[in-house]
Short mmCIF file of C-alpha atoms and ligand atoms in Angstrom, two decimals:
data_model
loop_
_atom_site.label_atom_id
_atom_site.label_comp_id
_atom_site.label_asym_id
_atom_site.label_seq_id
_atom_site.Cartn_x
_atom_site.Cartn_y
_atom_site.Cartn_z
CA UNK V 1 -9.13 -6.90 4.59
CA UNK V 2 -5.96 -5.36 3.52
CA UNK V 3 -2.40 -5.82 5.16
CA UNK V 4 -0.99 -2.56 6.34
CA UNK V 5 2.45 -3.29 5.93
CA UNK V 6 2.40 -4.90 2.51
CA UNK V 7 -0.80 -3.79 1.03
CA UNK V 8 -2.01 -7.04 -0.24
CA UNK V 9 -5.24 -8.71 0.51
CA UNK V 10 -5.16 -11.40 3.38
CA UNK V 11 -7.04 -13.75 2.08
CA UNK V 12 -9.13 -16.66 4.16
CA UNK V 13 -7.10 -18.73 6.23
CA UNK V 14 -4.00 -17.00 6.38
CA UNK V 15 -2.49 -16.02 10.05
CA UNK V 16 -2.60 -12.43 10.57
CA UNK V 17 -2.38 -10.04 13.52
CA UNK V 18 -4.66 -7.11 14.20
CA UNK V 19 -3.52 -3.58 16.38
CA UNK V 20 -6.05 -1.16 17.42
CA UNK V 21 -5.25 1.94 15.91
CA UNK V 22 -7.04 4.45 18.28
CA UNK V 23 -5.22 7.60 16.96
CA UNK V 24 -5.96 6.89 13.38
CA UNK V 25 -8.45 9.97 12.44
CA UNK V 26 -10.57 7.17 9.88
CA UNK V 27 -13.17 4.24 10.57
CA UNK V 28 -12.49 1.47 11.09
CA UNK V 29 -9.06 1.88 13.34
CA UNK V 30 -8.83 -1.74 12.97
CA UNK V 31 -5.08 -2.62 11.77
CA UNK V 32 -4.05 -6.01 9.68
CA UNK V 33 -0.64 -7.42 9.40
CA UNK V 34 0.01 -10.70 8.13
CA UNK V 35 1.59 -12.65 10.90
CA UNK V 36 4.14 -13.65 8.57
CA UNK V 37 6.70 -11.79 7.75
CA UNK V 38 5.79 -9.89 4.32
CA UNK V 39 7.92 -7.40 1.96
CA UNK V 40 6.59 -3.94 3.67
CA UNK V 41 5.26 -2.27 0.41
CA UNK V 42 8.00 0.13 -1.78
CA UNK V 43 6.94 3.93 -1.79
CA UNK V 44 8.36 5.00 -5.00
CA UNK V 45 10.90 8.04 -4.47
CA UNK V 46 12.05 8.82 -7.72
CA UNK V 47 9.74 11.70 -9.15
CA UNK V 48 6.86 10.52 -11.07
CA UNK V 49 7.65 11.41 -14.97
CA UNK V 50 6.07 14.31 -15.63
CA UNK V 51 4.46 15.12 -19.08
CA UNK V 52 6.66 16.49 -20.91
CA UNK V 53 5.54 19.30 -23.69
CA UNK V 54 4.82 18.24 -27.26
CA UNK V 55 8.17 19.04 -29.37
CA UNK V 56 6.07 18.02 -32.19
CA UNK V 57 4.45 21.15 -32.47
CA UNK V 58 5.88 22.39 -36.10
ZN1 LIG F 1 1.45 -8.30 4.48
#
């Protein structure tokens, strides 16, 4: 299983909490959380680099 807050795995014998997620709209609306306190994961909000043309065209 997968912590929802920081996206790792929690693995065997580590304390974590569960929520029932009734509105989620997938299976399995079974939430994990590690019952410690864990860095909640970074969304990145700079712009991904796009690909930038070849100037090395002639
Ligand atoms: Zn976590």
């Amino acid at each position: 299983m997968r912590c929802a807050r920081c996206d790792e795995l929690i693995r065997e014998g580590e304390q974590y909490t569960t929520y029932d997620n009734p509105g989620a709209s997938f299976a399995g609306s079974t939430v994990y959380r590690h019952a410690t306190p864990c860095p909640r994961v970074q969304t990145q909000t700079a712009p991904k680099p796009t690909r930038q043309p070849s100037l090395r065209h002639r």
